[in-house]
Tab-separated table of C-alpha atoms in Angstrom:
chain	number	residue	atom	x	y	z
K	214	MET	CA	187.234	78.988	320.241
K	215	ASP	CA	190.929	79.325	321.176
K	216	VAL	CA	191.139	82.633	319.311
K	217	PHE	CA	188.276	84.080	321.340
K	218	ASN	CA	189.719	82.708	324.579
K	219	ASN	CA	193.070	84.342	323.808
K	220	ARG	CA	191.311	87.605	323.019
K	221	ASP	CA	189.418	87.440	326.327
K	222	ASN	CA	192.667	86.786	328.178
K	223	ASP	CA	194.329	89.741	326.457
K	224	ASN	CA	191.428	92.010	327.365
K	225	HIS	CA	191.559	90.802	330.971
K	226	GLN	CA	195.280	91.537	331.155
K	227	LEU	CA	194.726	94.952	329.618
K	228	ARG	CA	192.004	95.854	332.127
K	229	GLN	CA	194.125	94.545	334.996
K	230	SER	CA	197.202	96.502	333.902
K	231	ARG	CA	195.231	99.734	333.618
K	232	SER	CA	194.256	99.519	337.269
K	233	LEU	CA	197.858	99.264	338.441
K	234	THR	CA	200.532	101.912	338.912
K	235	PRO	CA	204.016	101.047	337.586
K	236	PRO	CA	206.973	100.982	340.006
K	237	GLN	CA	208.144	104.478	340.891
K	238	PHE	CA	210.771	104.869	343.602
K	239	VAL	CA	212.694	107.924	344.825
K	240	LEU	CA	216.477	107.643	344.752
K	241	GLY	CA	217.897	107.464	348.278
K	242	GLU	CA	214.514	106.921	349.962
K	243	ASP	CA	213.887	103.968	352.321
K	244	TYR	CA	211.127	101.435	351.674
K	245	ASP	CA	209.524	98.602	353.583
K	246	ARG	CA	210.250	95.544	351.500
K	247	ARG	CA	206.997	93.715	352.155
K	248	THR	CA	204.475	96.555	352.117
K	249	ASP	CA	206.083	99.071	349.735
K	250	ILE	CA	207.555	96.641	347.207
K	251	HIS	CA	206.152	93.111	347.200
K	252	ALA	CA	202.615	93.907	348.356
K	253	ARG	CA	202.280	96.390	345.495
K	254	PHE	CA	204.330	94.811	342.721
K	255	GLY	CA	204.640	91.119	343.621
K	256	GLY	CA	207.750	88.982	343.633
K	257	SER	CA	209.289	86.799	346.331
K	258	ALA	CA	210.028	88.470	349.650
K	259	GLN	CA	212.685	85.846	350.454
K	260	SER	CA	214.936	86.028	347.400
K	261	GLY	CA	217.715	88.497	346.705
K	262	ILE	CA	216.578	88.564	343.068
K	263	SER	CA	212.817	88.979	342.856
K	264	THR	CA	210.859	89.171	339.593
K	265	SER	CA	207.507	90.935	339.516
K	266	GLY	CA	204.619	88.990	338.021
K	267	SER	CA	202.633	92.159	337.271
K	268	PHE	CA	205.208	94.502	335.739
K	269	PRO	CA	208.367	94.223	333.614
K	270	ALA	CA	210.493	94.667	336.730
K	271	ILE	CA	213.194	92.736	338.604
K	272	PHE	CA	213.990	93.804	342.162
K	273	LEU	CA	217.577	93.287	343.345
K	274	PHE	CA	218.477	93.370	347.033
K	275	THR	CA	222.034	93.772	348.258
K	276	GLY	CA	223.571	93.869	351.737
K	277	GLU	CA	226.406	92.635	353.927
K	278	THR	CA	225.428	88.960	354.006
K	279	GLY	CA	227.875	88.175	351.214
K	280	ASP	CA	230.836	88.874	353.495
K	281	GLN	CA	230.577	85.395	354.997
K	282	TYR	CA	230.968	83.906	351.506
K	283	GLY	CA	234.022	85.949	350.509
K	284	TYR	CA	232.429	88.653	348.384
K	285	ARG	CA	230.835	92.048	348.795
K	286	ASP	CA	228.571	93.924	346.400
K	287	GLY	CA	229.280	97.581	345.765
K	288	PHE	CA	230.195	100.407	343.437
K	289	THR	CA	233.462	100.405	341.515
K	290	PRO	CA	235.662	103.527	341.093
K	291	GLY	CA	234.252	103.783	337.565
K	292	GLY	CA	230.696	104.128	338.858
K	293	THR	CA	229.386	100.682	337.945
K	294	PHE	CA	227.903	98.328	340.535
K	295	LEU	CA	229.082	94.746	341.073
K	296	TYR	CA	226.191	92.513	342.116
K	297	THR	CA	226.720	88.857	343.037
K	298	GLY	CA	224.294	86.283	341.675
K	299	GLU	CA	222.197	83.886	343.733
K	300	GLY	CA	222.947	80.299	344.788
K	301	GLN	CA	224.339	79.236	348.163
K	302	VAL	CA	225.802	75.808	347.380
K	303	GLY	CA	227.942	74.774	344.404
K	304	ASP	CA	228.811	76.763	341.294
K	305	MET	CA	226.382	79.561	340.488
K	306	GLN	CA	224.325	78.828	337.388
K	307	PHE	CA	222.485	81.020	334.872
K	308	ASN	CA	219.035	79.948	336.011
K	309	ARG	CA	216.158	81.462	337.984
K	310	GLY	CA	217.134	84.944	339.193
K	311	ASN	CA	220.568	84.877	337.561
K	312	LYS	CA	218.955	84.102	334.218
K	313	ALA	CA	216.422	86.892	334.744
K	314	ILE	CA	219.196	89.461	335.223
K	315	ASN	CA	221.236	88.133	332.317
K	316	GLU	CA	218.257	88.332	329.944
K	317	HIS	CA	216.549	91.449	331.308
K	318	ALA	CA	217.329	93.489	328.175
K	319	VAL	CA	215.927	90.873	325.793
K	320	ASN	CA	212.795	90.545	327.919
K	321	GLY	CA	212.373	94.288	328.409
K	322	LYS	CA	212.540	94.135	332.204
K	323	SER	CA	214.004	96.913	334.356
K	324	LEU	CA	216.406	96.253	337.246
K	325	TYR	CA	215.554	98.096	340.495
K	326	LEU	CA	218.374	97.919	343.057
K	327	PHE	CA	217.873	98.214	346.843
K	328	GLU	CA	220.339	98.096	349.738
K	329	ALA	CA	219.317	96.447	353.009
K	330	LEU	CA	219.588	98.643	356.093
K	331	ARG	CA	220.071	97.598	359.733
K	332	ASN	CA	216.298	97.532	360.079
K	333	PRO	CA	215.671	94.093	358.487
K	334	ARG	CA	212.589	95.285	356.606
K	335	LYS	CA	213.920	98.600	355.309
K	336	GLN	CA	215.563	98.913	351.912
K	337	ARG	CA	217.250	102.011	350.479
K	338	TYR	CA	216.614	102.568	346.780
K	339	LEU	CA	219.880	102.881	344.818
K	340	GLY	CA	218.262	103.393	341.430
K	341	GLU	CA	217.493	101.579	338.206
K	342	PHE	CA	220.357	99.765	336.498
K	343	SER	CA	221.124	97.814	333.333
K	344	LEU	CA	223.527	94.936	332.768
K	345	ILE	CA	226.919	95.598	331.210
K	346	ARG	CA	228.361	92.095	331.493
K	347	ALA	CA	228.396	89.011	333.703
K	348	HIS	CA	231.795	87.989	335.120
K	349	THR	CA	232.176	84.221	335.537
K	350	ASP	CA	235.921	84.028	336.288
K	351	ARG	CA	235.684	84.629	340.039
K	352	THR	CA	235.532	82.120	342.876
K	353	GLY	CA	234.469	82.114	346.514
K	354	PRO	CA	233.280	79.753	349.242
K	355	ASP	CA	229.728	78.457	349.233
K	356	ARG	CA	227.553	77.982	352.328
K	357	ASN	CA	229.458	74.784	353.207
K	358	GLY	CA	232.892	76.358	352.738
K	359	ALA	CA	233.656	74.645	349.427
K	360	LEU	CA	235.249	76.769	346.703
K	361	ARG	CA	232.883	77.436	343.813
K	362	LYS	CA	232.465	79.675	340.757
K	363	LEU	CA	230.616	82.962	341.260
K	364	ILE	CA	228.559	85.031	338.843
K	365	ILE	CA	229.237	88.747	339.276
K	366	PHE	CA	226.907	91.055	337.365
K	367	GLU	CA	228.399	94.410	336.431
K	368	LEU	CA	225.574	96.941	336.315
K	369	GLN	CA	225.453	100.540	335.179
K	370	PRO	CA	223.010	103.182	336.386
K	371	GLY	CA	220.136	103.833	333.985
K	372	ALA	CA	221.294	106.456	331.482
K	373	SER	CA	219.353	108.844	329.294
K	374	THR	CA	219.582	108.661	325.540
K	375	LEU	CA	218.754	110.757	322.509
K	376	GLU	CA	215.089	110.993	321.567
K	377	ALA	CA	215.939	112.140	318.006
K	378	SER	CA	212.251	112.320	317.075
K	379	ASN	CA	212.777	114.972	314.416
K	380	LEU	CA	215.712	113.341	312.660
K	381	PRO	CA	215.320	111.243	309.488
K	382	LEU	CA	215.436	107.487	309.758
K	383	PRO	CA	218.868	105.796	309.462
K	384	ALA	CA	220.209	105.492	305.932
K	385	ASP	CA	221.521	101.923	306.304
K	386	VAL	CA	219.827	98.895	304.777
K	387	PRO	CA	216.281	98.783	306.177
K	388	PRO	CA	215.049	95.593	307.889
K	389	SER	CA	213.117	93.233	305.651
K	390	SER	CA	210.394	92.548	308.232
K	391	LEU	CA	208.977	93.798	311.508
K	392	GLU	CA	210.560	90.863	313.344
K	393	GLU	CA	213.987	91.708	311.930
K	394	ALA	CA	213.519	95.320	313.026
K	395	ARG	CA	212.694	94.114	316.540
K	396	GLU	CA	215.735	91.831	316.611
K	397	ARG	CA	217.941	94.766	315.595
K	398	ALA	CA	216.446	96.954	318.323
K	399	ILE	CA	217.055	94.396	321.072
K	400	ALA	CA	220.531	93.584	319.739
K	401	ALA	CA	221.389	97.296	319.813
K	402	TYR	CA	220.193	97.545	323.408
K	403	LYS	CA	222.361	94.595	324.460
K	404	ALA	CA	225.423	95.595	322.437
K	405	GLN	CA	225.645	99.206	323.573
K	406	SER	CA	227.300	98.230	326.859
K	407	SER	CA	228.905	94.910	326.058
K	408	ARG	CA	232.428	96.325	325.779
K	409	GLU	CA	232.399	99.594	327.672
K	410	ALA	CA	231.567	100.471	331.254
K	411	ARG	CA	230.086	103.760	330.141
K	412	PRO	CA	228.040	104.232	326.949
K	413	THR	CA	229.249	106.772	324.385
K	414	ILE	CA	227.067	109.316	322.623
K	415	GLN	CA	227.595	107.396	319.378
K	416	ASN	CA	226.393	104.002	320.604
K	417	LEU	CA	223.550	105.597	322.587
K	418	TYR	CA	222.454	107.237	319.334
K	419	GLN	CA	222.741	103.976	317.402
K	420	ARG	CA	220.718	102.127	320.040
K	421	SER	CA	218.074	104.842	320.123
K	422	GLU	CA	217.795	104.858	316.339
K	423	ALA	CA	217.445	101.065	316.091
K	424	ILE	CA	214.665	101.045	318.682
K	425	ARG	CA	212.996	104.101	317.178
K	426	SER	CA	213.079	102.529	313.714
K	427	TYR	CA	211.380	99.377	315.002
K	428	VAL	CA	208.733	101.235	316.997
K	429	LEU	CA	207.791	103.412	314.015
K	430	GLN	CA	207.564	100.317	311.829
K	431	ARG	CA	205.409	98.607	314.459
K	432	ALA	CA	203.044	101.595	314.480
K	433	ASN	CA	202.672	101.331	310.682
K	434	GLY	CA	201.903	105.035	310.290
K	435	ASN	CA	199.239	105.190	313.031
K	436	CYS	CA	199.426	106.668	316.525
K	437	GLU	CA	199.676	103.846	319.076
K	438	HIS	CA	197.245	105.645	321.360
K	439	CYS	CA	194.449	107.190	319.271
K	440	SER	CA	195.051	104.892	316.254
K	441	ARG	CA	194.711	107.832	313.845
K	442	PRO	CA	197.116	108.170	310.908
K	443	ALA	CA	200.161	110.400	311.338
K	444	PRO	CA	199.107	114.040	310.746
K	445	PHE	CA	201.688	114.639	307.987
K	446	SER	CA	204.717	113.128	306.274
K	447	ARG	CA	208.374	113.894	306.810
K	448	VAL	CA	210.555	115.299	304.042
K	449	ASP	CA	211.584	111.727	303.196
K	450	GLY	CA	207.925	110.693	302.857
K	451	SER	CA	207.689	108.647	306.064
K	452	PRO	CA	204.743	109.238	308.457
K	453	TYR	CA	205.552	111.707	311.226
K	454	LEU	CA	205.135	110.143	314.687
K	455	GLU	CA	207.040	110.925	317.872
K	456	VAL	CA	208.760	108.443	320.190
K	457	HIS	CA	207.496	108.327	323.778
K	458	HIS	CA	208.971	106.359	326.693
K	459	VAL	CA	206.226	105.219	329.057
K	460	HIS	CA	208.794	104.961	331.868
K	461	ARG	CA	210.859	108.131	331.522
K	462	LEU	CA	214.533	107.683	330.710
K	463	SER	CA	215.369	110.477	333.148
K	464	ASP	CA	213.864	108.288	335.889
K	465	GLY	CA	215.926	105.289	334.786
K	466	GLY	CA	213.471	103.778	332.307
K	467	ILE	CA	215.137	101.543	329.745
K	468	ASP	CA	215.394	102.307	326.027
K	469	HIS	CA	213.624	99.161	324.850
K	470	PRO	CA	210.596	98.320	322.630
K	471	LYS	CA	208.517	97.406	325.699
K	472	ASN	CA	209.070	100.905	327.059
K	473	THR	CA	208.571	102.854	323.823
K	474	ALA	CA	205.498	103.951	321.862
K	475	ALA	CA	204.979	105.920	318.643
K	476	LEU	CA	202.503	108.775	319.129
K	477	CYS	CA	201.039	111.580	317.073
K	478	PRO	CA	202.151	115.039	318.286
K	479	SER	CA	198.752	115.725	319.877
K	480	CYS	CA	198.714	112.544	321.982
K	481	HIS	CA	202.378	112.979	322.881
K	482	ARG	CA	201.745	116.482	324.238
K	483	GLU	CA	198.654	115.298	326.097
K	484	VAL	CA	200.596	112.517	327.833
K	485	HIS	CA	203.113	115.035	329.142
K	486	PHE	CA	200.904	118.039	329.833
K	487	GLY	CA	197.261	116.946	329.782
K	488	ARG	CA	194.999	116.358	332.762
K	489	GLU	CA	194.495	112.749	331.635
K	490	GLY	CA	198.159	112.215	330.792
K	491	GLY	CA	198.715	109.639	333.528
K	492	VAL	CA	195.685	107.647	332.437
K	493	ILE	CA	196.849	107.651	328.823
K	494	ASN	CA	200.352	106.599	329.847
K	495	ASN	CA	198.970	103.658	331.838
K	496	ARG	CA	196.944	102.590	328.806
K	497	LEU	CA	200.101	102.664	326.724
K	498	ILE	CA	201.962	100.579	329.324
K	499	ALA	CA	199.222	97.953	329.178
K	500	SER	CA	199.057	98.037	325.382
K	501	LEU	CA	202.846	97.678	324.979
K	502	ALA	CA	202.863	94.767	327.434
K	503	LEU	CA	200.459	92.930	325.124
K	504	LYS	CA	202.250	93.866	321.903
K	505	GLU	CA	205.698	92.913	323.197
K	506	ARG	CA	204.880	89.739	325.157
K	507	ALA	CA	207.215	87.589	323.089
């Protein structure tokens, strides 16, 4: 009975996800926080760090309120953004919203950053970001004036990566299981920016290849949309499928298993150029959400 109940729940989630449009914001445009963000995508309208319950998205809101506590969010000369964690009294802890930011890569959730304007309900979209590191060596006053430890998240703007669909798979030791392949993919995503403020072509390639390798193994030779076998084999004998990002990297989408599908060439072209491309992409978003729930 539990198996059938789980299957019904999965089908309900799939149907619900298909009826929703994923977050899409225009860089530099202003949005009403309640109607344009939370009414459509969920999340708390009171918190500076708000996690959507419907999409793999975390909304971050920054402004001038931190001045009274001795800190100010903003861009660094190197182009990264310093964002202060939440918590008004006592040392900041890695829980709730702070934990969500710190683990967004592992959980496949995108960070959407907004800046509060003088109009209390208007927010200017600054773009999609990913975490480089969390600084825990800084201090500042809390709401009561007592000195406490701060958490400062250093974020980088979402960067494109190499698709590399037509290249052979990496020649290193292959993972022994699908779970190991997934662990490698997520580890590559986290490691690519752990030491550098800006990713290099080499580590972007390594991250892309680790994620691509996992996604192709997950597909097991079949298109993740039409479920048909790959139309032909590569020179090395592996099934030929192409990697597709359901949230485009050029729009700030993250290079992560929850954002990536393996498609046959026909379905891949249809997603990008077909009349029903948007419908197919939404189906893939829903399907990936179910496959990558863990």
